[in-house]
Tab-separated table of C-alpha atoms in Angstrom:
chain	number	residue	atom	x	y	z
A	6	MET	CA	-21.713	32.758	-7.764
A	7	LYS	CA	-23.554	29.515	-7.643
A	8	VAL	CA	-23.815	27.343	-10.490
A	9	LYS	CA	-26.189	24.236	-10.109
A	10	VAL	CA	-25.198	20.977	-12.216
A	11	LYS	CA	-27.248	17.949	-12.405
A	12	ARG	CA	-25.915	14.980	-14.212
A	13	LEU	CA	-27.413	11.413	-14.358
A	14	ASN	CA	-24.576	8.794	-14.579
A	15	ASN	CA	-25.366	5.371	-16.318
A	16	SER	CA	-21.529	4.579	-17.296
A	17	LEU	CA	-18.400	3.621	-15.751
A	18	ILE	CA	-17.116	6.866	-15.716
A	19	THR	CA	-17.457	8.539	-12.243
A	20	ASP	CA	-20.197	11.169	-11.260
A	21	LEU	CA	-17.142	13.317	-10.445
A	22	GLN	CA	-15.592	13.142	-13.797
A	23	LEU	CA	-19.020	14.035	-15.704
A	24	LEU	CA	-19.410	16.905	-12.942
A	25	PHE	CA	-16.048	18.589	-14.230
A	26	GLU	CA	-17.253	18.392	-17.795
A	27	GLU	CA	-20.355	20.559	-17.011
A	28	ILE	CA	-18.523	23.277	-14.784
A	29	PRO	CA	-18.271	26.338	-16.863
A	30	GLY	CA	-14.727	27.780	-17.042
A	31	LYS	CA	-15.933	31.121	-15.690
A	32	VAL	CA	-16.287	29.648	-12.271
A	33	LEU	CA	-12.835	28.145	-12.431
A	34	PHE	CA	-9.752	29.486	-10.690
A	35	HIS	CA	-7.105	27.084	-11.345
A	36	ASN	CA	-4.649	29.301	-13.146
A	37	GLU	CA	-4.880	31.719	-10.287
A	38	HIS	CA	-3.761	28.889	-7.868
A	39	GLY	CA	-1.043	27.469	-10.261
A	40	LEU	CA	-3.102	24.235	-10.381
A	41	ARG	CA	-4.310	22.020	-13.252
A	42	HIS	CA	-7.761	22.134	-14.410
A	43	PRO	CA	-9.829	19.987	-11.919
A	44	ILE	CA	-10.318	17.172	-14.390
A	45	GLY	CA	-6.567	17.202	-14.966
A	46	ILE	CA	-6.081	16.908	-11.088
A	47	PHE	CA	-8.792	14.039	-10.996
A	48	ASN	CA	-7.153	12.158	-13.763
A	49	VAL	CA	-3.495	12.472	-12.757
A	50	SER	CA	-4.491	11.457	-9.050
A	51	SER	CA	-6.934	8.699	-9.711
A	52	SER	CA	-4.683	7.211	-12.665
A	53	ARG	CA	-1.947	6.665	-10.273
A	54	VAL	CA	-4.114	4.772	-7.756
A	55	MET	CA	-5.130	2.609	-10.893
A	56	LYS	CA	-1.585	2.063	-11.986
A	57	ALA	CA	-0.748	1.079	-8.767
A	58	PHE	CA	-3.515	-1.490	-8.523
A	59	GLN	CA	-2.704	-2.913	-11.681
A	60	GLU	CA	1.097	-3.190	-10.667
A	61	ILE	CA	0.124	-5.203	-7.659
A	62	LEU	CA	-1.785	-7.672	-9.703
A	63	ASP	CA	0.897	-7.841	-12.444
A	64	GLU	CA	3.406	-8.492	-9.676
A	65	LYS	CA	1.229	-11.256	-8.001
A	66	LYS	CA	1.258	-12.862	-11.355
A	67	LYS	CA	5.004	-13.269	-11.152
A	68	ILE	CA	4.978	-14.610	-7.786
A	69	VAL	CA	6.629	-18.237	-7.543
A	70	ASN	CA	5.934	-20.380	-4.535
A	71	PHE	CA	9.198	-21.517	-3.324
A	72	ASP	CA	7.667	-23.845	-0.554
A	73	TYR	CA	7.803	-27.075	-2.382
A	74	GLU	CA	11.533	-26.477	-3.747
A	75	ARG	CA	12.659	-25.545	-0.156
A	76	ASP	CA	10.906	-28.510	1.267
A	77	ALA	CA	12.830	-30.770	-1.179
A	78	TYR	CA	16.120	-29.049	-0.415
A	79	ASN	CA	15.723	-29.352	3.334
A	80	GLN	CA	14.771	-33.126	3.053
A	81	SER	CA	17.884	-33.772	0.925
A	82	LEU	CA	19.785	-31.750	3.420
A	83	ARG	CA	18.460	-33.934	6.429
A	84	GLU	CA	19.179	-37.220	4.696
A	85	ALA	CA	22.740	-36.077	3.840
A	86	GLU	CA	23.541	-35.319	7.474
A	87	GLU	CA	22.117	-38.332	8.732
A	88	LEU	CA	24.371	-40.232	6.401
A	89	LEU	CA	27.318	-38.527	7.870
A	90	SER	CA	26.793	-40.446	11.140
A	91	ALA	CA	26.802	-43.784	9.280
A	92	ASP	CA	29.719	-46.074	8.802
A	93	ILE	CA	31.008	-44.686	5.534
A	94	SER	CA	34.383	-44.290	3.695
A	95	GLU	CA	36.349	-40.840	3.681
A	96	GLU	CA	35.615	-40.503	0.203
A	97	GLU	CA	31.965	-40.852	0.680
A	98	ARG	CA	32.257	-38.297	3.766
A	99	THR	CA	34.030	-35.834	1.560
A	100	LYS	CA	31.376	-36.028	-1.145
A	101	LEU	CA	28.640	-35.674	1.500
A	102	HIS	CA	30.396	-32.656	3.040
A	103	HIS	CA	30.492	-30.990	-0.234
A	104	LYS	CA	26.935	-31.903	-1.181
A	105	ILE	CA	25.616	-30.417	2.293
A	106	LEU	CA	27.558	-27.296	1.474
A	107	THR	CA	25.982	-26.981	-1.888
A	108	LEU	CA	22.543	-27.596	-0.787
A	109	LYS	CA	22.855	-24.889	2.007
A	110	ASP	CA	24.193	-22.357	-0.909
A	111	GLU	CA	21.273	-23.264	-2.873
A	112	LEU	CA	18.799	-22.871	0.030
A	113	LYS	CA	20.366	-19.284	0.670
A	114	GLN	CA	20.068	-18.372	-2.860
A	115	LEU	CA	16.285	-19.574	-2.974
A	116	SER	CA	15.985	-17.320	0.350
A	117	LYS	CA	17.219	-14.240	-1.593
A	118	LYS	CA	15.073	-14.872	-4.508
A	119	GLN	CA	11.887	-15.232	-2.210
A	120	SER	CA	13.047	-11.878	-0.210
A	121	GLU	CA	13.432	-9.988	-3.269
A	122	GLN	CA	10.056	-11.341	-4.788
A	123	ASN	CA	8.623	-10.098	-1.573
A	124	ARG	CA	10.488	-6.737	-1.652
A	125	LEU	CA	9.075	-6.075	-5.094
A	126	LEU	CA	5.504	-6.762	-4.180
A	127	LEU	CA	5.565	-4.893	-0.972
A	128	ASN	CA	6.953	-1.755	-2.909
A	129	LYS	CA	4.025	-1.948	-4.940
A	130	VAL	CA	1.535	-2.182	-2.093
A	131	LYS	CA	3.477	0.972	-0.537
A	132	GLU	CA	2.685	2.957	-3.625
A	133	LEU	CA	-0.867	1.982	-3.632
A	134	LEU	CA	-1.225	3.130	-0.004
A	135	ASP	CA	0.526	6.416	-0.968
A	136	SER	CA	-1.460	7.063	-3.990
A	137	LEU	CA	-4.661	6.431	-2.034
A	138	MET	CA	-3.818	9.211	0.584
A	139	SER	CA	-2.659	11.510	-2.138
A	140	PHE	CA	-5.826	11.084	-3.793
A	141	ILE	CA	-7.814	12.061	-0.593
A	142	ASP	CA	-5.313	15.286	-0.336
A	143	ASP	CA	-5.892	16.079	-4.049
A	144	THR	CA	-9.815	16.568	-3.560
A	145	TYR	CA	-8.897	19.415	-1.579
A	146	HIS	CA	-7.000	20.991	-4.402
A	147	ILE	CA	-9.911	20.226	-6.702
A	148	MET	CA	-12.042	22.467	-4.413
A	149	LYS	CA	-9.561	25.209	-4.504
A	150	THR	CA	-10.106	25.649	-8.105
A	151	LEU	CA	-13.683	26.853	-7.585
A	152	PHE	CA	-12.574	29.617	-5.548
A	153	PRO	CA	-10.469	32.751	-6.155
A	154	VAL	CA	-6.970	33.235	-4.448
A	155	SER	CA	-8.564	36.370	-2.852
A	156	GLU	CA	-11.026	34.229	-0.754
A	157	VAL	CA	-8.198	33.679	1.711
A	158	THR	CA	-5.618	36.487	2.699
A	159	ASP	CA	-3.465	34.123	4.906
A	160	HIS	CA	-0.467	32.304	3.466
A	161	ILE	CA	-1.619	28.450	3.935
A	162	ILE	CA	0.045	25.616	2.215
A	163	PHE	CA	-2.114	22.906	2.930
A	164	ALA	CA	-5.078	22.791	0.634
A	165	ASP	CA	-7.731	21.334	3.416
A	166	LYS	CA	-6.676	24.233	5.930
A	167	TRP	CA	-7.161	26.831	3.044
A	168	MET	CA	-10.440	25.433	2.097
A	169	GLU	CA	-11.480	25.436	6.049
A	170	LYS	CA	-10.978	29.092	5.711
A	171	VAL	CA	-13.261	29.437	2.821
A	172	ASP	CA	-16.089	27.248	4.126
A	173	LYS	CA	-15.241	25.420	7.414
A	174	LYS	CA	-18.766	23.890	7.804
A	175	LEU	CA	-18.349	22.260	4.167
A	176	ILE	CA	-14.887	20.978	5.098
A	177	LYS	CA	-15.949	19.549	8.261
A	178	GLU	CA	-18.839	17.755	6.993
A	179	TYR	CA	-16.609	16.392	4.066
A	180	LYS	CA	-13.930	15.152	6.480
A	181	ASN	CA	-16.812	13.501	8.507
A	182	ARG	CA	-17.854	11.517	5.394
A	183	LEU	CA	-14.410	10.535	4.845
A	184	LYS	CA	-13.332	9.902	8.657
A	185	GLU	CA	-13.976	6.134	8.487
A	186	TYR	CA	-11.771	5.313	5.519
A	187	ARG	CA	-9.186	7.994	6.131
A	188	ASP	CA	-8.663	7.049	9.776
A	189	PHE	CA	-7.897	3.640	8.570
A	190	LEU	CA	-5.546	4.315	5.763
A	191	ALA	CA	-3.537	7.467	7.287
A	192	PRO	CA	-2.225	5.807	10.301
A	193	ILE	CA	-0.731	3.335	8.047
A	194	VAL	CA	0.938	5.519	5.675
A	195	ASN	CA	2.360	7.849	8.406
A	196	LYS	CA	3.810	5.010	10.439
A	197	ILE	CA	5.658	3.948	7.132
A	198	LYS	CA	6.639	7.452	6.366
A	199	HIS	CA	7.531	8.901	9.723
A	200	ASN	CA	8.050	5.973	12.290
A	201	HIS	CA	10.125	3.734	10.149
A	202	GLY	CA	7.504	1.308	10.006
A	203	SER	CA	8.121	-1.786	7.509
A	204	LEU	CA	5.709	-3.563	5.537
A	205	ASN	CA	5.846	-7.576	5.768
A	206	LEU	CA	4.242	-9.938	3.816
A	207	ILE	CA	2.117	-12.588	5.279
A	208	LYS	CA	0.428	-15.591	3.589
A	209	PHE	CA	-2.754	-17.568	4.482
A	210	ASN	CA	-3.391	-21.118	3.297
A	211	THR	CA	-7.218	-21.804	3.061
A	212	ASP	CA	-9.784	-24.242	1.731
A	213	HIS	CA	-10.151	-21.562	-1.260
A	214	GLY	CA	-6.406	-21.296	-1.951
A	215	GLU	CA	-3.589	-18.931	-0.933
A	216	ILE	CA	-4.442	-15.513	0.183
A	217	LEU	CA	-1.337	-12.984	0.437
A	218	GLY	CA	-1.748	-9.953	2.780
A	219	TYR	CA	0.827	-7.438	4.491
A	220	PHE	CA	1.291	-6.115	8.165
A	221	ILE	CA	3.186	-3.201	9.634
A	222	GLU	CA	6.307	-4.437	11.508
A	223	GLY	CA	6.598	-3.136	15.064
A	224	LEU	CA	8.200	-3.693	18.308
A	225	ASP	CA	6.478	-5.208	21.569
A	226	ASN	CA	6.995	-3.990	24.939
A	227	ASN	CA	10.176	-6.215	25.201
A	228	GLY	CA	11.678	-4.963	22.013
A	229	ALA	CA	10.701	-7.919	19.847
A	230	LEU	CA	9.778	-7.602	16.277
A	231	GLY	CA	6.099	-8.417	15.664
A	232	THR	CA	2.978	-6.347	14.378
A	233	ASP	CA	2.726	-2.795	15.313
A	234	ARG	CA	0.404	-2.421	18.225
A	235	ILE	CA	-1.197	0.792	16.909
A	236	ILE	CA	-2.123	-0.252	13.744
A	237	HIS	CA	-2.895	-3.898	14.609
A	238	LYS	CA	-4.759	-3.833	17.909
A	239	ARG	CA	-4.628	-6.737	20.001
A	240	PHE	CA	-7.819	-9.062	20.464
A	241	ARG	CA	-8.081	-11.111	23.741
A	242	ASN	CA	-4.784	-10.001	24.891
A	243	GLU	CA	-3.077	-11.410	21.997
A	244	ASP	CA	-1.139	-9.963	18.918
A	245	THR	CA	-3.214	-9.708	15.607
């Protein structure tokens, strides 16, 4: 059965959402597959992406710049250590030793705060990457709802492979349209999930303010930690 639906969209709601509302129930087979209605699949998947974006923005607002505080501690530490070499009494020397230990402990606590802050933000970034990848995968589940279970006799777990059995040409064209974006996203997600790739925060200070970003941690040929060379291609023989 073929059903043509034409929808003109002038709102913030996506064309795909509006299309789902127009699809008659008689051409849907989500119950056969044990899947949600296509609107349900789309809403659950897209809301996860939007929530992940929002949580990154919320976490970014909480970020405290510890640079000035760290600089102040380091300056006080340098001054205290320089005074140790001066001709001072034992009492003053004892006080300086105590001050140095206190400053080092405070610097350590500051470092812990920053590490925890970075960890929370990077967890939100990881969730965004995962949710974007899941959204792509869920589009194949949406497609499945338009075809009865009897279309494919083989037991196939993955929705995209199941759809290839239904209409290989269609799925090939669809994957080609997604290729540029998916080929950028998938290696990052897979590297984190399967190859112990860690996210690391990076900060750029520009004329327009501070910009936060992330990179995938990896090992170079000598085993030193740096950027992953598969994800971050070298440029002019230098790491990026």
